[in-house]
Short mmCIF file of C-alpha atoms and ligand atoms in Angstrom, two decimals:
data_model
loop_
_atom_site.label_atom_id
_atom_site.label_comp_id
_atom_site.label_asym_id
_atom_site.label_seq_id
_atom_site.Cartn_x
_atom_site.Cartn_y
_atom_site.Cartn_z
CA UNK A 3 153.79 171.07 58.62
CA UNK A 4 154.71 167.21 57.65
CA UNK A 5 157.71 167.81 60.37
CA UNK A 6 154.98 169.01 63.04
CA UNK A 7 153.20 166.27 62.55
CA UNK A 8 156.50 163.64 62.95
CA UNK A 9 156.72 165.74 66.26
CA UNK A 10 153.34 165.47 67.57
CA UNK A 11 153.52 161.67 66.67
CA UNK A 12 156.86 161.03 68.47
CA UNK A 13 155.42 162.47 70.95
CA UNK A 14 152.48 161.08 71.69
CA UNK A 15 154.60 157.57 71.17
CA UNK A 16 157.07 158.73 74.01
CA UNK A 17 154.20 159.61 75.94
CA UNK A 18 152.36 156.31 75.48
CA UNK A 19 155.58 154.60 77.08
CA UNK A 20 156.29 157.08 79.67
CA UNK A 21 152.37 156.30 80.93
CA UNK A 22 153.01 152.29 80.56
CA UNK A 23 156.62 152.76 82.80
CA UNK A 24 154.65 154.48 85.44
CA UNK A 25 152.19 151.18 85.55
CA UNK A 26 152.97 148.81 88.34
CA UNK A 27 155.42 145.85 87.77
CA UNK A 28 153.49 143.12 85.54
CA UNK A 29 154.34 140.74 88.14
CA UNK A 30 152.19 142.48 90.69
CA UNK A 31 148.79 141.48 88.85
CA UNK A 32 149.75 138.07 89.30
CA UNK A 33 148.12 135.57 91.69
CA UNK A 34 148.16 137.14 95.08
CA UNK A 35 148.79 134.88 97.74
CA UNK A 36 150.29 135.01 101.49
CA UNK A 37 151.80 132.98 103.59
CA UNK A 38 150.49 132.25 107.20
CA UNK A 39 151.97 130.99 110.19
CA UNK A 40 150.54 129.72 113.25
CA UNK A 41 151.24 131.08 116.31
CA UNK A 42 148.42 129.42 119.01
CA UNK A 43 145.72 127.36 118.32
CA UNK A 44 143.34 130.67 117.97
CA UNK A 45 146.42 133.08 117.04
CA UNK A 46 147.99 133.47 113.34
CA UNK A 47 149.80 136.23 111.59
CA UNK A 48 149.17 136.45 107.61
CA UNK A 49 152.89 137.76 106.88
CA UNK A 50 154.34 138.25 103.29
CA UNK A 51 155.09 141.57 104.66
CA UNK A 52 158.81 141.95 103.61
CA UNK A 53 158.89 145.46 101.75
CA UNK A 54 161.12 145.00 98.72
CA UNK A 55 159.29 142.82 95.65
CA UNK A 56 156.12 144.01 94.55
CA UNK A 57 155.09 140.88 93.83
CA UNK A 58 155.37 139.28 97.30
CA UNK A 59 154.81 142.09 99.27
CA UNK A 60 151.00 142.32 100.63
CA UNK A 61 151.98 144.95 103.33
CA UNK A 62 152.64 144.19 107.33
CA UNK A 63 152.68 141.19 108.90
CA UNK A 64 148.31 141.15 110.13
CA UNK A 65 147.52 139.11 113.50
CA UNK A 66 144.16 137.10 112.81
CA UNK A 67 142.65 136.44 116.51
CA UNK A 68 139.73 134.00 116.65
CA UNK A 69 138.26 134.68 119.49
CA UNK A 70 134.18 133.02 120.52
CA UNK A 71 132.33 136.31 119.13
CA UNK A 72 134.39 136.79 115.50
CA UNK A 73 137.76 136.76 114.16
CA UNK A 74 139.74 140.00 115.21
CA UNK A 75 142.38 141.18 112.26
CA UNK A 76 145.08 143.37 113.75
CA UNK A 77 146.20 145.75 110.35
CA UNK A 78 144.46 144.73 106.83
CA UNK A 79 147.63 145.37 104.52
CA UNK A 80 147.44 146.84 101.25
CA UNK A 81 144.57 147.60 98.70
CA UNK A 82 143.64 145.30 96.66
CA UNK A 83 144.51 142.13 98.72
CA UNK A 84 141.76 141.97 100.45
CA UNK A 85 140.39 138.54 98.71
CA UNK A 86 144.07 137.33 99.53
CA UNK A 87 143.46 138.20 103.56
CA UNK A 88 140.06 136.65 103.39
CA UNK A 89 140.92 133.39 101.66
CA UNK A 90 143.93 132.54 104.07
CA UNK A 91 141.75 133.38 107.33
CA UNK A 92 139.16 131.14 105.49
CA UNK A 93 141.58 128.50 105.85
CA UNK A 94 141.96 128.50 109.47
CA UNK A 95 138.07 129.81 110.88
CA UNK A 96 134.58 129.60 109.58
CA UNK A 97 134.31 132.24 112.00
CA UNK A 98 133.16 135.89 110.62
CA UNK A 99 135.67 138.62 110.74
CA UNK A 100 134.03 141.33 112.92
CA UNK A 101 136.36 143.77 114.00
CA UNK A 102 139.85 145.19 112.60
CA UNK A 103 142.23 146.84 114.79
CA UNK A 104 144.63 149.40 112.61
CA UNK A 105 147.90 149.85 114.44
CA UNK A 106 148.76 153.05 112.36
CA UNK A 107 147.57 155.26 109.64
CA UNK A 108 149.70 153.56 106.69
CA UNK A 109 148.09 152.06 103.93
CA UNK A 110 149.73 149.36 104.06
CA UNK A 111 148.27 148.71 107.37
CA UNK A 112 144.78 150.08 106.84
CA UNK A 113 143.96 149.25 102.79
CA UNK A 114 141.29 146.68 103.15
CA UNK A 115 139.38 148.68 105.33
CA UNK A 116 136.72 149.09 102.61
CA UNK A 117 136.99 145.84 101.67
CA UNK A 118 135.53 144.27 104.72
CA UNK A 119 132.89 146.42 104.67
CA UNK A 120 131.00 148.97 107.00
CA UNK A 121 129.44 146.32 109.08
CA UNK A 122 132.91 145.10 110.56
CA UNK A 123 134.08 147.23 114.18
CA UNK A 124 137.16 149.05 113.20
CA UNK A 125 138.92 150.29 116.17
CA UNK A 126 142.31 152.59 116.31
CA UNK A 127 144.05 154.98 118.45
CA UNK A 128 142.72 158.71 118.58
CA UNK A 129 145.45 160.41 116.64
CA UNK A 130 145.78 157.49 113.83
CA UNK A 131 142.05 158.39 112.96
CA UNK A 132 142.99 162.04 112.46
CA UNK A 133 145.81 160.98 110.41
CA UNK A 134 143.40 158.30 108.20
CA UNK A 135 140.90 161.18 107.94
CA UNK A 136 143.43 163.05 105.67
CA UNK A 137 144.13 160.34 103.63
CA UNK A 138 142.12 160.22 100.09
CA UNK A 139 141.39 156.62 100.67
CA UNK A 140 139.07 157.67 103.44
CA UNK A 141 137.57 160.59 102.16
CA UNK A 142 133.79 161.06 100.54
CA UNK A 143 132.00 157.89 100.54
CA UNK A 144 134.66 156.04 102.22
CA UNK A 145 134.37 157.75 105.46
CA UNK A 146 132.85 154.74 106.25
CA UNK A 147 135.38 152.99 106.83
CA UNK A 148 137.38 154.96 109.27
CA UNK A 149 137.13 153.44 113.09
CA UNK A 150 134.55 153.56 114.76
CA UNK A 151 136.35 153.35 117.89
CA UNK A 152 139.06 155.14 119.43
CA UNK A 153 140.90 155.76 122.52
CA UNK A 154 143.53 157.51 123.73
CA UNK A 155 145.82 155.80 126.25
CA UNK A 156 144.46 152.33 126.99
CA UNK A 157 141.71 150.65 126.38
CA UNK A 158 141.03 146.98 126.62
CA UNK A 159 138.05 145.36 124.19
CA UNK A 160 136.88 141.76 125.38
CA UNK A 161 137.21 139.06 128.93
CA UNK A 162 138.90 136.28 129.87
CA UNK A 163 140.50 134.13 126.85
CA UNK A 164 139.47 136.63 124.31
CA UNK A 165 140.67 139.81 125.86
CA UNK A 166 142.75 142.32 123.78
CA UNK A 167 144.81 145.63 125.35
CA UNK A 168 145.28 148.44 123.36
CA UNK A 169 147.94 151.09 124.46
CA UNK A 170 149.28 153.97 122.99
CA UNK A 171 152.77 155.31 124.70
CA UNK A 172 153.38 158.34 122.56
CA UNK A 173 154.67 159.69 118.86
CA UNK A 174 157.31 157.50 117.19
CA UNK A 175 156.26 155.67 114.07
CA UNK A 176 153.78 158.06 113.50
CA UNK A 177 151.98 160.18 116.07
CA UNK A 178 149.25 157.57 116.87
CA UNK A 179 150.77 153.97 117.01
CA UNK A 180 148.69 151.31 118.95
CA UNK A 181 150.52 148.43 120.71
CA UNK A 182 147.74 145.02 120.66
CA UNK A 183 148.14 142.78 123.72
CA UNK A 184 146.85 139.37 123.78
CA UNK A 185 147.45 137.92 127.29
CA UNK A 186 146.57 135.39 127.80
CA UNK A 187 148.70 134.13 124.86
CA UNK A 188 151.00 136.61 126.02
CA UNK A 189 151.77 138.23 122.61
CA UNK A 190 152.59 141.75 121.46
CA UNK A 191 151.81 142.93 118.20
CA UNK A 192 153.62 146.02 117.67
CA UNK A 193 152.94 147.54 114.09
CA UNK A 194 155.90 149.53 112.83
CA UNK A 195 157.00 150.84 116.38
CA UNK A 196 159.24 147.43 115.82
CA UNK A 197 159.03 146.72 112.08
CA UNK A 198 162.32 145.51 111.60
CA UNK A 199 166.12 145.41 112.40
CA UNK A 200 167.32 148.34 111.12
CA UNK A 201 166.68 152.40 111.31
CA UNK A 202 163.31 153.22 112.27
CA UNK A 203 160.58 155.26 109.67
CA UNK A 204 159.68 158.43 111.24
CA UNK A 205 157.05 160.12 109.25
CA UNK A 206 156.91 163.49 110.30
CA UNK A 207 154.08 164.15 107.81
CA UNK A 208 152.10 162.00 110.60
CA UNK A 209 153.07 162.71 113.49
CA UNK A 210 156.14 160.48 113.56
CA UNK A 211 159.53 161.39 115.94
CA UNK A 212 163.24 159.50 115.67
CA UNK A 213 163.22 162.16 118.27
CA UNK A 214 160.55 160.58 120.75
CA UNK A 215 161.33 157.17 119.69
CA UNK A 216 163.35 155.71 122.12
CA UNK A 217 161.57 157.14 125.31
CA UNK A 218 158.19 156.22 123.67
CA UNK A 219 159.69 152.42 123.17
CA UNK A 220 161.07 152.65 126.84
CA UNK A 221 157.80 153.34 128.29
CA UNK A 222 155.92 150.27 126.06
CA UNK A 223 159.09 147.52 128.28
CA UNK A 224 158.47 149.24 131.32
CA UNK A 225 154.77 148.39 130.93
CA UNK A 226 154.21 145.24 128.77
CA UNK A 227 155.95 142.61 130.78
CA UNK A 228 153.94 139.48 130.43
CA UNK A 229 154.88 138.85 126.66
CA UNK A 230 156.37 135.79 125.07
CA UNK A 231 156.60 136.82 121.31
CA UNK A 232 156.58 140.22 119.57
CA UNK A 233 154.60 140.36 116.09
CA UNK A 234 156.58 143.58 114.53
CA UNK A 235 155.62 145.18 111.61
CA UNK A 236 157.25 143.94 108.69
CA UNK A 237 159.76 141.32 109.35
CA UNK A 238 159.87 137.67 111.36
CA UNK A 239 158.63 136.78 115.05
CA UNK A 240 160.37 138.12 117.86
CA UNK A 241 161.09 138.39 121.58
CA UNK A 242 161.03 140.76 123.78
CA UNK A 243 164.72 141.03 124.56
CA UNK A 244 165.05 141.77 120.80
CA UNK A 245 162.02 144.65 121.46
CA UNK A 246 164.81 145.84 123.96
CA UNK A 247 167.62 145.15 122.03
CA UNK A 248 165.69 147.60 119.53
CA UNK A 249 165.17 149.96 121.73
CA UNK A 250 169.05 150.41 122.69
CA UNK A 251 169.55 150.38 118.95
CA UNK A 252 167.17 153.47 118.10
CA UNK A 253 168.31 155.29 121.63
CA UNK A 254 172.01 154.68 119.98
CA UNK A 255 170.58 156.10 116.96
CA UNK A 256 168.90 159.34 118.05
CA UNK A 257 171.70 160.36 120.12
CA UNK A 258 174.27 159.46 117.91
CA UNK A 259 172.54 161.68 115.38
CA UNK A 260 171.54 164.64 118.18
CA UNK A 261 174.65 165.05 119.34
CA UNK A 262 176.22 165.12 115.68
CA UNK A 263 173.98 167.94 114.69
CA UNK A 264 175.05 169.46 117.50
CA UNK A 265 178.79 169.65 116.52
CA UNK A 266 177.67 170.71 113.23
CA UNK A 267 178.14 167.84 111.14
CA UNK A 268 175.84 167.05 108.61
CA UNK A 269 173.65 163.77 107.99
CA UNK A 270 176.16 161.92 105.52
CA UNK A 271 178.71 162.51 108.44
CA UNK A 272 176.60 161.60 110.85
CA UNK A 273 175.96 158.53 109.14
CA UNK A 274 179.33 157.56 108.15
CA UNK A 275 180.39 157.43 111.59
CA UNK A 276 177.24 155.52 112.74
CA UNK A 277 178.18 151.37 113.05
CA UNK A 278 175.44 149.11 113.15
CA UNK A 279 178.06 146.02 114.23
CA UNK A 280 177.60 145.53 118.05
CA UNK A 281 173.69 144.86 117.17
CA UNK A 282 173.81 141.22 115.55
CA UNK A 283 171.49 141.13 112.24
CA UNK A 284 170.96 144.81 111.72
CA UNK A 285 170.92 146.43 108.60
CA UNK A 286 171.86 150.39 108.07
CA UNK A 287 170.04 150.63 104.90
CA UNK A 288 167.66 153.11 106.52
CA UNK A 289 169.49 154.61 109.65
CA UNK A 290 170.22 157.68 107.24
CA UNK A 291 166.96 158.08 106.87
CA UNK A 292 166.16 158.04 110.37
CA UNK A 293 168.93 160.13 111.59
CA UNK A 294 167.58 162.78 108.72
CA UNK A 295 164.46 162.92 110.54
CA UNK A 296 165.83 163.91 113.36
CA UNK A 297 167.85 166.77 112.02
CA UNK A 298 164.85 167.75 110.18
CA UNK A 299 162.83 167.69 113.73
CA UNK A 300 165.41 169.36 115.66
CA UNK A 301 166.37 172.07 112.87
CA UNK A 302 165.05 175.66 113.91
ZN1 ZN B 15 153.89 152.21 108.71
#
């Protein structure tokens, strides 16, 4: 009986730790703060949006677009740093925020949706409200806070200096990734469709295809033209010969891993024989990834 109890005791201790290693890093209740960076005198992008440290990372890079009527947010990053998005647009408008534009479904795109309340316009692409509707964050009470807008190819919201494009070129990403034109500052914001230099996220759970990727990304250069800078999702400013050069690189990608599933090789050999080196800057650290999406899309 004494040794029972020992038992029970040890573990309820191992339990006790096993629930405090599943808590987040310590260092993530720490002082949120993000970094901003000015792009035009009524364009900024709130960016700390480098996955990777817990600490540092507040989710994708957010485009905060003053425009006469109210400040436009393109994405709201992640739960619980709302305050943090707030304070830093604070900084640069008095202005209210009054509508949010979510490029994608992720909640690390769409977390603050609650946060800035019912009363603020949240607009996304058809699909990506399907896809939010699924997601517990949005379910019950917080239905809410799901957009109130959608569209499903194109749709443009404002005139003149404050005009914004919204266009929608097919599944990639996920199955319902918006592309946010401002032109007459000629920027593209284009959520994770470009989030960084290196294998693409596909996530099939959503909609997502490595398989449509490149033809969806081939459709968004032969239609954007009158861009300067490219916002992507998670990484620095851009251009739009590196949205091209990104473009090649996933094409490269998708084929490369097509035609290897083809021959019957599997994803490790696929990737093995996969360089990244004629594409300056890129990492492989998720190509496998992406290439395993495809098999998995393309696997009867
Ligand atoms: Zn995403």
């Amino acid at each position: 009986m004494k040794r029972l109890f020992l038992l029970g005791g040890l573990l309820a201790v191992f339990s006790l730790s096993l629930a405090a290693a599943q808590q987040p890093p310590a260092a993530a209740a720490g002082p949120k703060t993000i970094d901003i960076l000015k792009l035009k005198d009524n364009l900024y992008v709130l960016t700390s949006s480098t996955p990777g440290n817990a600490a540092t990372f507040s989710g994708g890079n957010v485009a905060v677009f003053i425009t006469d009527g109210g400040v436009t947010l393109v994405d709201d990053k992640l739960a619980g740093w709302g305050q943090a998005v707030l304070d830093k647009v604070k900084s640069v408008s008095n202005k209210p925020i009054t509508r949010i534009i979510n490029t994608h479904t992720h909640g690390d795109h769409t977390g603050n949706n609650n946060f800035f309340g019912a009363n603020v316009e949240i607009v996304a692409q058809e699909n990506t409200k399907a896809n939010m509707m699924k997601m517990d964050a949005f379910k019950g009470e917080n239905a809410q806070y799901l957009p109130s807008k959608t569209y499903k190819d194109k749709t443009t919201i404002g005139t003149g200096k404050d005009r914004i494009d919204l266009y929608y070129f097919g599944a990639g990403h996920t199955s319902g990734d918006t592309f946010v034109v401002f032109p007459a500052l000629r920027v593209l914001h284009t959520g994770d469709m470009f989030a960084w230099k290196d294998g693409p996220l596909c996530d099939r759970n959503n909609g997502g295809s490595c398989v449509a990727f490149p033809q969806t990304l081939s459709k968004v250069i032969a239609t954007i033209k009158d861009v300067d800078t490219v916002i992507p999702g998670h990484s620095p400013m851009q251009t739009p010969k590196d949205l091209q050069e990104f473009q090649r690189f996933v094409a490269d990608l998708s084929t490369h891993a097509q035609t290897a599933m083809k021959a019957g090789k599997s994803v490790d050999e696929a990737f093995a024989s996969f360089s990244v080196d004629k594409y300056p800057g890129y990492k492989n650290e998720r190509v496998k990834g992406s290439m395993q999406a495809v098999y998995d899309e393309l696997k009867k």
